[in-house]
mmCIF file of C-alpha atoms and ligand atoms in Angstrom:
data_model
loop_
_atom_site.group_PDB
_atom_site.id
_atom_site.type_symbol
_atom_site.label_atom_id
_atom_site.label_comp_id
_atom_site.label_asym_id
_atom_site.label_seq_id
_atom_site.Cartn_x
_atom_site.Cartn_y
_atom_site.Cartn_z
ATOM 1 C CA UNK A 1 -27.723 32.184 -25.388
ATOM 2 C CA UNK A 2 -25.614 29.072 -24.799
ATOM 3 C CA UNK A 3 -27.292 25.713 -25.064
ATOM 4 C CA UNK A 4 -27.687 23.797 -21.805
ATOM 5 C CA UNK A 5 -26.116 20.469 -20.809
ATOM 6 C CA UNK A 6 -27.421 18.641 -17.718
ATOM 7 C CA UNK A 7 -26.397 15.342 -16.175
ATOM 8 C CA UNK A 8 -26.094 13.621 -12.823
ATOM 9 C CA UNK A 9 -24.862 10.598 -10.933
ATOM 10 C CA UNK A 10 -26.377 8.969 -7.850
ATOM 11 C CA UNK A 11 -24.195 9.056 -4.742
ATOM 12 C CA UNK A 12 -24.743 5.328 -4.268
ATOM 13 C CA UNK A 13 -22.163 2.645 -3.615
ATOM 14 C CA UNK A 14 -18.772 2.985 -5.201
ATOM 15 C CA UNK A 15 -18.666 4.666 -8.576
ATOM 16 C CA UNK A 16 -17.274 2.468 -11.328
ATOM 17 C CA UNK A 17 -15.201 2.770 -14.461
ATOM 18 C CA UNK A 18 -18.555 2.502 -16.296
ATOM 19 C CA UNK A 19 -19.832 5.689 -14.630
ATOM 20 C CA UNK A 20 -16.611 7.413 -15.612
ATOM 21 C CA UNK A 21 -16.284 6.236 -19.227
ATOM 22 C CA UNK A 22 -19.999 6.295 -20.004
ATOM 23 C CA UNK A 23 -20.763 9.650 -18.424
ATOM 24 C CA UNK A 24 -18.496 11.832 -16.246
ATOM 25 C CA UNK A 25 -15.512 11.654 -18.596
ATOM 26 C CA UNK A 26 -17.612 13.212 -21.344
ATOM 27 C CA UNK A 27 -18.910 16.115 -19.295
ATOM 28 C CA UNK A 28 -15.812 18.308 -19.328
ATOM 29 C CA UNK A 29 -15.750 18.771 -23.109
ATOM 30 C CA UNK A 30 -18.981 20.797 -23.043
ATOM 31 C CA UNK A 31 -17.841 23.358 -20.506
ATOM 32 C CA UNK A 32 -16.621 26.021 -22.910
ATOM 33 C CA UNK A 33 -19.474 25.972 -25.381
ATOM 34 C CA UNK A 34 -22.498 25.122 -23.239
ATOM 35 C CA UNK A 35 -24.047 26.196 -19.974
ATOM 36 C CA UNK A 36 -23.237 23.024 -18.021
ATOM 37 C CA UNK A 37 -25.144 21.870 -14.968
ATOM 38 C CA UNK A 38 -23.985 18.750 -13.127
ATOM 39 C CA UNK A 39 -25.947 17.415 -10.200
ATOM 40 C CA UNK A 40 -25.372 14.865 -7.428
ATOM 41 C CA UNK A 41 -28.798 13.219 -7.412
ATOM 42 C CA UNK A 42 -29.275 12.363 -3.751
ATOM 43 C CA UNK A 43 -33.108 12.305 -3.960
ATOM 44 C CA UNK A 44 -32.857 9.485 -6.496
ATOM 45 C CA UNK A 45 -30.438 7.560 -4.350
ATOM 46 C CA UNK A 46 -32.850 7.043 -1.421
ATOM 47 C CA UNK A 47 -35.145 4.900 -3.591
ATOM 48 C CA UNK A 48 -33.063 2.025 -2.226
ATOM 49 C CA UNK A 49 -32.335 1.745 1.495
ATOM 50 C CA UNK A 50 -29.407 3.893 2.599
ATOM 51 C CA UNK A 51 -27.381 4.427 5.739
ATOM 52 C CA UNK A 52 -27.692 8.218 6.285
ATOM 53 C CA UNK A 53 -24.042 8.779 7.266
ATOM 54 C CA UNK A 54 -22.921 6.851 4.191
ATOM 55 C CA UNK A 55 -25.160 8.922 1.931
ATOM 56 C CA UNK A 56 -23.675 12.126 3.363
ATOM 57 C CA UNK A 57 -20.142 10.842 2.792
ATOM 58 C CA UNK A 58 -20.869 9.632 -0.722
ATOM 59 C CA UNK A 59 -22.486 12.940 -1.645
ATOM 60 C CA UNK A 60 -19.218 14.717 -0.818
ATOM 61 C CA UNK A 61 -17.215 11.993 -2.583
ATOM 62 C CA UNK A 62 -19.268 12.289 -5.749
ATOM 63 C CA UNK A 63 -18.968 16.077 -5.833
ATOM 64 C CA UNK A 64 -15.203 15.821 -5.255
ATOM 65 C CA UNK A 65 -14.994 13.296 -8.053
ATOM 66 C CA UNK A 66 -16.745 15.614 -10.509
ATOM 67 C CA UNK A 67 -14.133 18.280 -9.806
ATOM 68 C CA UNK A 68 -11.269 15.762 -9.880
ATOM 69 C CA UNK A 69 -12.486 14.605 -13.305
ATOM 70 C CA UNK A 70 -12.084 18.115 -14.651
ATOM 71 C CA UNK A 71 -15.452 19.757 -14.036
ATOM 72 C CA UNK A 72 -14.562 23.318 -13.172
ATOM 73 C CA UNK A 73 -16.919 24.961 -10.650
ATOM 74 C CA UNK A 74 -16.065 28.343 -12.189
ATOM 75 C CA UNK A 75 -17.428 27.201 -15.536
ATOM 76 C CA UNK A 76 -20.159 24.716 -14.636
ATOM 77 C CA UNK A 77 -22.892 24.701 -12.028
ATOM 78 C CA UNK A 78 -22.264 21.844 -9.578
ATOM 79 C CA UNK A 79 -24.991 21.187 -7.059
ATOM 80 C CA UNK A 80 -26.789 18.643 -4.907
ATOM 81 C CA UNK A 81 -30.355 17.807 -5.930
ATOM 82 C CA UNK A 82 -31.935 18.060 -2.458
ATOM 83 C CA UNK A 83 -30.681 21.654 -2.199
ATOM 84 C CA UNK A 84 -33.087 22.694 -4.956
ATOM 85 C CA UNK A 85 -36.687 22.011 -3.849
ATOM 86 C CA UNK A 86 -38.069 22.662 -7.345
ATOM 87 C CA UNK A 87 -36.979 19.150 -8.403
ATOM 88 C CA UNK A 88 -39.453 17.530 -6.026
ATOM 89 C CA UNK A 89 -42.115 20.165 -6.726
ATOM 90 C CA UNK A 90 -41.995 19.781 -10.499
ATOM 91 C CA UNK A 91 -42.067 16.009 -10.081
ATOM 92 C CA UNK A 92 -45.511 16.298 -8.482
ATOM 93 C CA UNK A 93 -46.918 18.209 -11.445
ATOM 94 C CA UNK A 94 -45.301 15.874 -13.985
ATOM 95 C CA UNK A 95 -46.646 12.865 -12.083
ATOM 96 C CA UNK A 96 -50.125 13.989 -13.053
ATOM 97 C CA UNK A 97 -49.365 13.634 -16.774
ATOM 98 C CA UNK A 98 -47.386 10.392 -16.499
ATOM 99 C CA UNK A 99 -49.127 7.034 -16.628
ATOM 100 C CA UNK A 100 -48.583 4.166 -14.221
ATOM 101 C CA UNK A 101 -48.384 1.803 -17.214
ATOM 102 C CA UNK A 102 -45.434 3.733 -18.621
ATOM 103 C CA UNK A 103 -43.515 3.551 -15.354
ATOM 104 C CA UNK A 104 -44.297 -0.139 -14.971
ATOM 105 C CA UNK A 105 -42.599 -0.820 -18.294
ATOM 106 C CA UNK A 106 -39.276 0.837 -17.358
ATOM 107 C CA UNK A 107 -36.451 -1.694 -17.511
ATOM 108 C CA UNK A 108 -34.591 -0.225 -14.547
ATOM 109 C CA UNK A 109 -37.755 -0.289 -12.408
ATOM 110 C CA UNK A 110 -38.264 -3.949 -13.250
ATOM 111 C CA UNK A 111 -34.598 -4.754 -12.510
ATOM 112 C CA UNK A 112 -34.508 -2.883 -9.239
ATOM 113 C CA UNK A 113 -37.873 -4.313 -8.174
ATOM 114 C CA UNK A 114 -36.539 -7.800 -8.583
ATOM 115 C CA UNK A 115 -33.300 -6.967 -6.752
ATOM 116 C CA UNK A 116 -35.082 -5.170 -3.883
ATOM 117 C CA UNK A 117 -38.265 -7.209 -3.728
ATOM 118 C CA UNK A 118 -38.808 -6.236 -0.080
ATOM 119 C CA UNK A 119 -38.733 -2.515 -0.911
ATOM 120 C CA UNK A 120 -40.645 -1.773 -4.113
ATOM 121 C CA UNK A 121 -41.503 1.748 -3.009
ATOM 122 C CA UNK A 122 -43.337 4.525 -4.856
ATOM 123 C CA UNK A 123 -40.073 6.449 -5.225
ATOM 124 C CA UNK A 124 -38.525 3.601 -7.166
ATOM 125 C CA UNK A 125 -41.422 3.679 -9.579
ATOM 126 C CA UNK A 126 -41.446 7.483 -9.784
ATOM 127 C CA UNK A 127 -37.689 7.673 -10.376
ATOM 128 C CA UNK A 128 -37.927 8.505 -14.120
ATOM 129 C CA UNK A 129 -40.339 11.389 -13.446
ATOM 130 C CA UNK A 130 -37.888 12.918 -10.970
ATOM 131 C CA UNK A 131 -35.188 12.495 -13.602
ATOM 132 C CA UNK A 132 -37.428 14.235 -16.160
ATOM 133 C CA UNK A 133 -37.844 17.108 -13.692
ATOM 134 C CA UNK A 134 -34.063 17.384 -13.272
ATOM 135 C CA UNK A 135 -33.640 17.726 -16.993
ATOM 136 C CA UNK A 136 -36.661 19.875 -17.850
ATOM 137 C CA UNK A 137 -36.224 22.460 -15.064
ATOM 138 C CA UNK A 138 -33.089 23.817 -16.748
ATOM 139 C CA UNK A 139 -34.385 23.889 -20.350
ATOM 140 C CA UNK A 140 -31.736 21.305 -21.102
ATOM 141 C CA UNK A 141 -30.742 20.703 -24.719
ATOM 142 C CA UNK A 142 -28.280 17.842 -24.236
ATOM 143 C CA UNK A 143 -27.987 15.061 -21.651
ATOM 144 C CA UNK A 144 -24.688 13.101 -21.650
ATOM 145 C CA UNK A 145 -25.449 9.618 -20.302
ATOM 146 C CA UNK A 146 -24.589 5.947 -20.716
ATOM 147 C CA UNK A 147 -26.819 3.628 -22.748
ATOM 148 C CA UNK A 148 -28.683 2.335 -19.672
ATOM 149 C CA UNK A 149 -30.322 5.756 -19.173
ATOM 150 C CA UNK A 150 -31.639 6.039 -22.731
ATOM 151 C CA UNK A 151 -35.107 4.806 -21.834
ATOM 152 C CA UNK A 152 -35.361 7.368 -19.027
ATOM 153 C CA UNK A 153 -34.327 10.141 -21.379
ATOM 154 C CA UNK A 154 -36.990 9.068 -23.841
ATOM 155 C CA UNK A 155 -39.642 9.273 -21.138
ATOM 156 C CA UNK A 156 -38.390 12.764 -20.217
ATOM 157 C CA UNK A 157 -38.850 13.762 -23.864
ATOM 158 C CA UNK A 158 -42.357 12.255 -23.961
ATOM 159 C CA UNK A 159 -43.327 14.075 -20.770
ATOM 160 C CA UNK A 160 -42.023 17.395 -22.130
ATOM 161 C CA UNK A 161 -43.917 16.963 -25.404
ATOM 162 C CA UNK A 162 -47.080 15.974 -23.544
ATOM 163 C CA UNK A 163 -46.927 18.959 -21.180
ATOM 164 C CA UNK A 164 -46.271 21.349 -24.069
ATOM 165 C CA UNK A 165 -49.232 19.949 -25.976
ATOM 166 C CA UNK A 166 -51.553 20.200 -22.981
ATOM 167 C CA UNK A 167 -50.486 23.588 -21.533
ATOM 168 C CA UNK A 168 -48.668 25.324 -24.474
ATOM 169 C CA UNK A 169 -44.971 25.477 -25.192
ATOM 170 C CA UNK A 170 -43.022 25.385 -21.918
ATOM 171 C CA UNK A 171 -40.239 22.812 -21.937
ATOM 172 C CA UNK A 172 -37.287 22.284 -24.255
ATOM 173 C CA UNK A 173 -37.324 18.713 -25.557
ATOM 174 C CA UNK A 174 -33.852 17.352 -24.687
ATOM 175 C CA UNK A 175 -31.541 15.155 -26.743
ATOM 176 C CA UNK A 176 -29.279 12.467 -25.328
ATOM 177 C CA UNK A 177 -25.534 12.352 -25.844
ATOM 178 C CA UNK A 178 -24.581 8.689 -25.702
ATOM 179 C CA UNK A 179 -20.946 8.017 -26.666
ATOM 180 C CA UNK A 180 -20.299 5.556 -29.512
ATOM 181 C CA UNK A 181 -17.680 3.654 -27.511
ATOM 182 C CA UNK A 182 -18.036 3.447 -23.731
ATOM 183 C CA UNK A 183 -21.813 3.827 -23.470
ATOM 184 C CA UNK A 184 -22.010 0.365 -21.950
ATOM 185 C CA UNK A 185 -18.936 -0.861 -20.106
ATOM 186 C CA UNK A 186 -19.512 -4.503 -19.239
ATOM 187 C CA UNK A 187 -18.960 -6.505 -16.081
ATOM 188 C CA UNK A 188 -15.509 -8.118 -15.953
ATOM 189 C CA UNK A 189 -17.043 -11.341 -14.680
ATOM 190 C CA UNK A 190 -20.172 -11.499 -16.843
ATOM 191 C CA UNK A 191 -19.288 -9.504 -19.943
ATOM 192 C CA UNK A 192 -22.797 -9.686 -21.358
ATOM 193 C CA UNK A 193 -24.072 -7.590 -18.435
ATOM 194 C CA UNK A 194 -23.243 -3.968 -17.681
ATOM 195 C CA UNK A 195 -20.687 -3.071 -15.049
ATOM 196 C CA UNK A 196 -22.783 -1.880 -12.138
ATOM 197 C CA UNK A 197 -21.992 -0.264 -8.801
ATOM 198 C CA UNK A 198 -24.632 -2.466 -7.187
ATOM 199 C CA UNK A 199 -22.995 -5.724 -8.335
ATOM 200 C CA UNK A 200 -22.243 -7.849 -5.275
ATOM 201 C CA UNK A 201 -19.218 -9.453 -6.900
ATOM 202 C CA UNK A 202 -16.401 -6.946 -6.320
ATOM 203 C CA UNK A 203 -14.318 -8.594 -9.046
ATOM 204 C CA UNK A 204 -16.896 -7.635 -11.652
ATOM 205 C CA UNK A 205 -16.302 -3.884 -11.400
ATOM 206 C CA UNK A 206 -13.376 -1.514 -11.417
ATOM 207 C CA UNK A 207 -14.158 1.110 -8.796
ATOM 208 C CA UNK A 208 -12.776 4.567 -9.343
ATOM 209 C CA UNK A 209 -11.105 4.332 -5.938
ATOM 210 C CA UNK A 210 -9.464 0.932 -6.530
ATOM 211 C CA UNK A 211 -5.705 0.892 -6.001
ATOM 212 C CA UNK A 212 -3.256 -0.341 -8.636
ATOM 213 C CA UNK A 213 -3.011 -3.865 -7.193
ATOM 214 C CA UNK A 214 -6.759 -4.354 -7.172
ATOM 215 C CA UNK A 215 -7.023 -3.082 -10.752
ATOM 216 C CA UNK A 216 -4.335 -5.481 -11.998
ATOM 217 C CA UNK A 217 -5.913 -8.389 -10.113
ATOM 218 C CA UNK A 218 -9.399 -7.685 -11.439
ATOM 219 C CA UNK A 219 -8.275 -7.406 -15.058
ATOM 220 C CA UNK A 220 -6.196 -10.578 -14.739
ATOM 221 C CA UNK A 221 -9.270 -12.460 -13.578
ATOM 222 C CA UNK A 222 -11.566 -10.900 -16.199
ATOM 223 C CA UNK A 223 -13.635 -13.500 -18.037
ATOM 224 C CA UNK A 224 -12.634 -13.790 -21.716
ATOM 225 C CA UNK A 225 -12.688 -16.741 -24.124
ATOM 226 C CA UNK A 226 -10.375 -19.473 -25.242
ATOM 227 C CA UNK A 227 -9.465 -18.556 -28.805
ATOM 228 C CA UNK A 228 -6.504 -16.418 -27.774
ATOM 229 C CA UNK A 229 -6.964 -13.660 -30.355
ATOM 230 C CA UNK A 230 -7.320 -10.002 -29.327
ATOM 231 C CA UNK A 231 -10.131 -9.102 -31.718
ATOM 232 C CA UNK A 232 -13.303 -7.015 -31.414
ATOM 233 C CA UNK A 233 -16.409 -9.175 -31.753
ATOM 234 C CA UNK A 234 -19.110 -8.290 -29.242
ATOM 235 C CA UNK A 235 -21.241 -11.349 -30.036
ATOM 236 C CA UNK A 236 -18.624 -14.079 -29.845
ATOM 237 C CA UNK A 237 -15.957 -12.375 -27.741
ATOM 238 C CA UNK A 238 -17.794 -10.029 -25.340
ATOM 239 C CA UNK A 239 -15.044 -10.090 -22.684
ATOM 240 C CA UNK A 240 -12.176 -9.188 -25.033
ATOM 241 C CA UNK A 241 -14.359 -6.640 -26.854
ATOM 242 C CA UNK A 242 -15.150 -4.929 -23.538
ATOM 243 C CA UNK A 243 -11.436 -4.749 -22.686
ATOM 244 C CA UNK A 244 -10.646 -3.413 -26.154
ATOM 245 C CA UNK A 245 -13.270 -0.700 -25.701
ATOM 246 C CA UNK A 246 -11.810 0.312 -22.331
ATOM 247 C CA UNK A 247 -8.272 0.330 -23.718
ATOM 248 C CA UNK A 248 -9.252 2.315 -26.783
ATOM 249 C CA UNK A 249 -10.990 5.005 -24.705
ATOM 250 C CA UNK A 250 -8.115 5.395 -22.278
ATOM 251 C CA UNK A 251 -5.258 5.248 -24.764
ATOM 252 C CA UNK A 252 -6.967 7.443 -27.365
ATOM 253 C CA UNK A 253 -6.363 4.734 -29.959
ATOM 254 C CA UNK A 254 -9.035 3.302 -32.209
ATOM 255 C CA UNK A 255 -10.206 -0.273 -31.719
ATOM 256 C CA UNK A 256 -8.439 -1.183 -34.995
ATOM 257 C CA UNK A 257 -5.160 0.273 -33.749
ATOM 258 C CA UNK A 258 -5.509 -1.585 -30.468
ATOM 259 C CA UNK A 259 -6.172 -4.859 -32.298
ATOM 260 C CA UNK A 260 -2.982 -4.380 -34.313
ATOM 261 C CA UNK A 261 -0.969 -3.446 -31.220
ATOM 262 C CA UNK A 262 -1.932 -6.690 -29.462
ATOM 263 C CA UNK A 263 -2.180 -8.921 -32.549
ATOM 264 C CA UNK A 264 0.519 -11.346 -31.493
ATOM 265 C CA UNK A 265 0.269 -11.049 -27.734
ATOM 266 C CA UNK A 266 -1.449 -13.438 -25.415
ATOM 267 C CA UNK A 267 -4.400 -12.334 -23.306
ATOM 268 C CA UNK A 268 -2.234 -11.879 -20.222
ATOM 269 C CA UNK A 269 -0.043 -9.206 -21.863
ATOM 270 C CA UNK A 270 -3.161 -7.493 -23.193
ATOM 271 C CA UNK A 271 -4.954 -7.586 -19.828
ATOM 272 C CA UNK A 272 -1.947 -6.062 -18.063
ATOM 273 C CA UNK A 273 -1.797 -3.300 -20.678
ATOM 274 C CA UNK A 274 -5.491 -2.505 -20.118
ATOM 275 C CA UNK A 275 -4.911 -2.465 -16.354
ATOM 276 C CA UNK A 276 -1.959 -0.141 -16.813
ATOM 277 C CA UNK A 277 -3.973 2.283 -18.966
ATOM 278 C CA UNK A 278 -6.692 2.368 -16.289
ATOM 279 C CA UNK A 279 -4.171 2.914 -13.476
ATOM 280 C CA UNK A 280 -2.488 5.771 -15.370
ATOM 281 C CA UNK A 281 -5.848 7.472 -15.935
ATOM 282 C CA UNK A 282 -7.252 6.988 -12.446
ATOM 283 C CA UNK A 283 -4.174 7.807 -10.342
ATOM 284 C CA UNK A 284 -4.297 11.619 -10.761
ATOM 285 C CA UNK A 285 -8.105 11.640 -10.376
ATOM 286 C CA UNK A 286 -7.833 9.665 -7.136
ATOM 287 C CA UNK A 287 -5.127 11.961 -5.768
ATOM 288 C CA UNK A 288 -7.143 15.064 -6.586
ATOM 289 C CA UNK A 289 -10.346 13.619 -5.119
ATOM 290 C CA UNK A 290 -8.507 12.804 -1.906
ATOM 291 C CA UNK A 291 -7.057 16.311 -1.715
ATOM 292 C CA UNK A 292 -10.522 17.822 -2.190
ATOM 293 C CA UNK A 293 -12.111 15.573 0.425
ATOM 294 C CA UNK A 294 -9.624 16.875 2.954
ATOM 295 C CA UNK A 295 -11.145 20.309 2.439
ATOM 296 C CA UNK A 296 -14.846 19.845 3.260
ATOM 297 C CA UNK A 297 -15.347 23.585 3.716
ATOM 298 C CA UNK A 298 -14.368 24.189 0.124
ATOM 299 C CA UNK A 299 -16.737 21.479 -1.122
ATOM 300 C CA UNK A 300 -19.567 22.813 1.034
ATOM 301 C CA UNK A 301 -19.012 26.272 -0.408
ATOM 302 C CA UNK A 302 -19.168 24.841 -3.961
ATOM 303 C CA UNK A 303 -22.460 23.150 -3.044
ATOM 304 C CA UNK A 304 -23.796 26.410 -1.634
ATOM 305 C CA UNK A 305 -22.868 28.460 -4.681
ATOM 306 C CA UNK A 306 -24.187 25.786 -7.042
ATOM 307 C CA UNK A 307 -27.478 25.553 -5.139
ATOM 308 C CA UNK A 308 -27.948 29.302 -5.352
ATOM 309 C CA UNK A 309 -27.451 29.383 -9.117
ATOM 310 C CA UNK A 310 -29.503 26.240 -9.746
ATOM 311 C CA UNK A 311 -32.344 27.473 -7.505
ATOM 312 C CA UNK A 312 -32.531 30.687 -9.423
ATOM 313 C CA UNK A 313 -32.892 28.910 -12.782
ATOM 314 C CA UNK A 314 -35.189 26.178 -11.486
ATOM 315 C CA UNK A 315 -37.566 28.608 -9.734
ATOM 316 C CA UNK A 316 -38.171 30.453 -12.997
ATOM 317 C CA UNK A 317 -39.236 27.294 -14.819
ATOM 318 C CA UNK A 318 -41.316 26.062 -11.896
ATOM 319 C CA UNK A 319 -43.220 29.319 -11.585
ATOM 320 C CA UNK A 320 -43.951 29.256 -15.322
ATOM 321 C CA UNK A 321 -45.262 25.703 -14.950
ATOM 322 C CA UNK A 322 -47.408 26.636 -11.937
ATOM 323 C CA UNK A 323 -48.877 29.576 -13.864
ATOM 324 C CA UNK A 324 -49.714 27.411 -16.865
ATOM 325 C CA UNK A 325 -51.309 24.732 -14.737
ATOM 326 C CA UNK A 326 -53.570 27.335 -13.111
ATOM 327 C CA UNK A 327 -52.063 27.726 -9.628
ATOM 328 C CA UNK A 328 -52.494 31.208 -8.142
ATOM 329 C CA UNK A 329 -49.213 33.081 -7.874
ATOM 330 C CA UNK A 330 -48.915 35.420 -4.883
HETATM 331 P P1 LIG B 1 -26.252 6.299 -12.364
HETATM 332 O O1 LIG B 1 -25.857 6.974 -11.101
HETATM 333 O O2 LIG B 1 -26.732 4.889 -12.310
HETATM 334 O O3 LIG B 1 -25.068 6.339 -13.400
HETATM 335 C C1 LIG B 1 -24.421 7.552 -13.715
HETATM 336 C C2 LIG B 1 -24.032 7.590 -15.179
HETATM 337 O O4 LIG B 1 -23.164 6.501 -15.489
HETATM 338 C C3 LIG B 1 -23.656 5.803 -16.619
HETATM 339 N N1 LIG B 1 -23.298 4.379 -16.472
HETATM 340 C C4 LIG B 1 -22.606 3.676 -17.386
HETATM 341 N N2 LIG B 1 -22.086 4.024 -18.569
HETATM 342 C C5 LIG B 1 -21.408 3.066 -19.258
HETATM 343 N N3 LIG B 1 -21.236 1.800 -18.809
HETATM 344 C C6 LIG B 1 -21.743 1.404 -17.629
HETATM 345 N N4 LIG B 1 -21.554 0.161 -17.198
HETATM 346 C C7 LIG B 1 -22.463 2.366 -16.847
HETATM 347 N N5 LIG B 1 -23.081 2.319 -15.636
HETATM 348 C C8 LIG B 1 -23.600 3.561 -15.438
HETATM 349 C C9 LIG B 1 -25.165 6.022 -16.576
HETATM 350 O O5 LIG B 1 -25.739 5.816 -17.844
HETATM 351 C C10 LIG B 1 -25.250 7.452 -16.115
HETATM 352 O O6 LIG B 1 -25.110 8.349 -17.207
HETATM 353 N N6 LIG B 1 -30.755 8.111 -13.347
HETATM 354 C C11 LIG B 1 -29.365 8.403 -13.454
HETATM 355 C C12 LIG B 1 -28.934 9.670 -12.735
HETATM 356 C C13 LIG B 1 -29.735 10.875 -13.108
HETATM 357 C C14 LIG B 1 -29.593 11.642 -14.281
HETATM 358 C C15 LIG B 1 -30.539 12.690 -14.161
HETATM 359 C C16 LIG B 1 -28.771 11.544 -15.392
HETATM 360 C C17 LIG B 1 -30.713 11.436 -12.359
HETATM 361 N N7 LIG B 1 -31.198 12.536 -12.990
HETATM 362 C C18 LIG B 1 -30.684 13.634 -15.160
HETATM 363 C C19 LIG B 1 -28.914 12.498 -16.396
HETATM 364 C C20 LIG B 1 -29.874 13.536 -16.273
HETATM 365 C C21 LIG B 1 -28.599 7.246 -12.832
HETATM 366 O O7 LIG B 1 -29.095 6.508 -12.050
HETATM 367 O O8 LIG B 1 -27.313 7.204 -13.151
#
C-alpha cells in the first residue's frame, strides 16, 4: 500500500509565487511513490464573500494550474471539494469533538476576522475543521503545505488523535511537509509579512499570471535595505533574504552559491536576475495553463473522474466514522 499525500489550494483571488513555491511546486515529486490527492478547496473559499461567476472561473483556473505545474491526472487524483459531499459530512461529526476555544485561538481566524470584520461567519471559524476533514478522509500520511498552514495541520492531528481515543483507532495521524526554503515567501513591499493573494497592494505579490513586464517592475520596486550587500540575514535584511530564497529555489542553487554569484553586484542587477529566474519558470506554466483553459471539456472530465475516485475513498472512511459514532447504517 502506497502512503497518501493530500493537499489543496483555495480558488480565491490570484494565486501567488508564494502558493507555488510553498506548496504546488512540491506536489509533483510525490507522484511516483505516493498515492497523491490534490483538491481545489472551493468550500473553504466561500468563507469570505465571493462573486459566484468568479469562483467558477477560478476553480477552473486553479485546476488548470495544478496540471500546468506538472500534476499528472493519470497519476494523481485531482478533484474539486464540493464534488465530494463527505467533506461537509465529516466536518459535522468532527465539529462535535472540536472546542470553540481552540478555533478562537487560530491565527488565521483572528487575521481574517480583523480583515473581514463585517463577515465573521461560522464557516470562517469552522475552516480548520473542514481542513481536518479533507485530510483525514483519505487516511493521509503527508500534507505538503507552506508554514502558514502549520497550525491548521496541528489541529487536524489533534482532532484525529482525539477521535481515535474516543471511538477507537480510525484516522491516520498526518505529518506536514513544510519545505526548508520557500515555506514562507514574503511580501515584496513589506518583507516581514507573508506574500498573500488577499494583499490589496498589487506590487507586494508576484501573481502566477503576471507578465514579464509586471514581474520586472515588481522586483525592481521590491523593498530592500541600504547596505548594498547581497547577503542572507532574515533579521536585518528581510527583503534581500526573501529575494535570495526565491532565486535559490528557482535556479536550483544554494543560498551560499547565490550570495557568491551576486557578491559584487548592486541590488539592481540582483533584482533583475531574480525577476528573470521567475519569468523563465513561469512562462511555460502560464502557456500550458492557458492552453488547458481553452479546453473546458477536458478540465470538466478531469474533475468528473477525480470526483468519482475521491468519492469512493471518502465514502469508505465516512461510513466507518458513522458506524463508530453509532449511526444506523441501512
Ligand atoms: P491557501 O489557498 O491559502 O494556500 C495554498 C498553499 O500555499 C501556501 N502558501 C504559501 N507558501 C509560502 N509562502 C507564502 N507566502 C504562501 N502563501 C500561501 C499555503 O501554506 C498552502 O499550502 N487552508 C489551505 C487550503 C487547504 C488545505 C487543505 C491544504 C484546505 N484543505 C488540506 C492542505 C490540506 C489554504 O487556505 O491554503
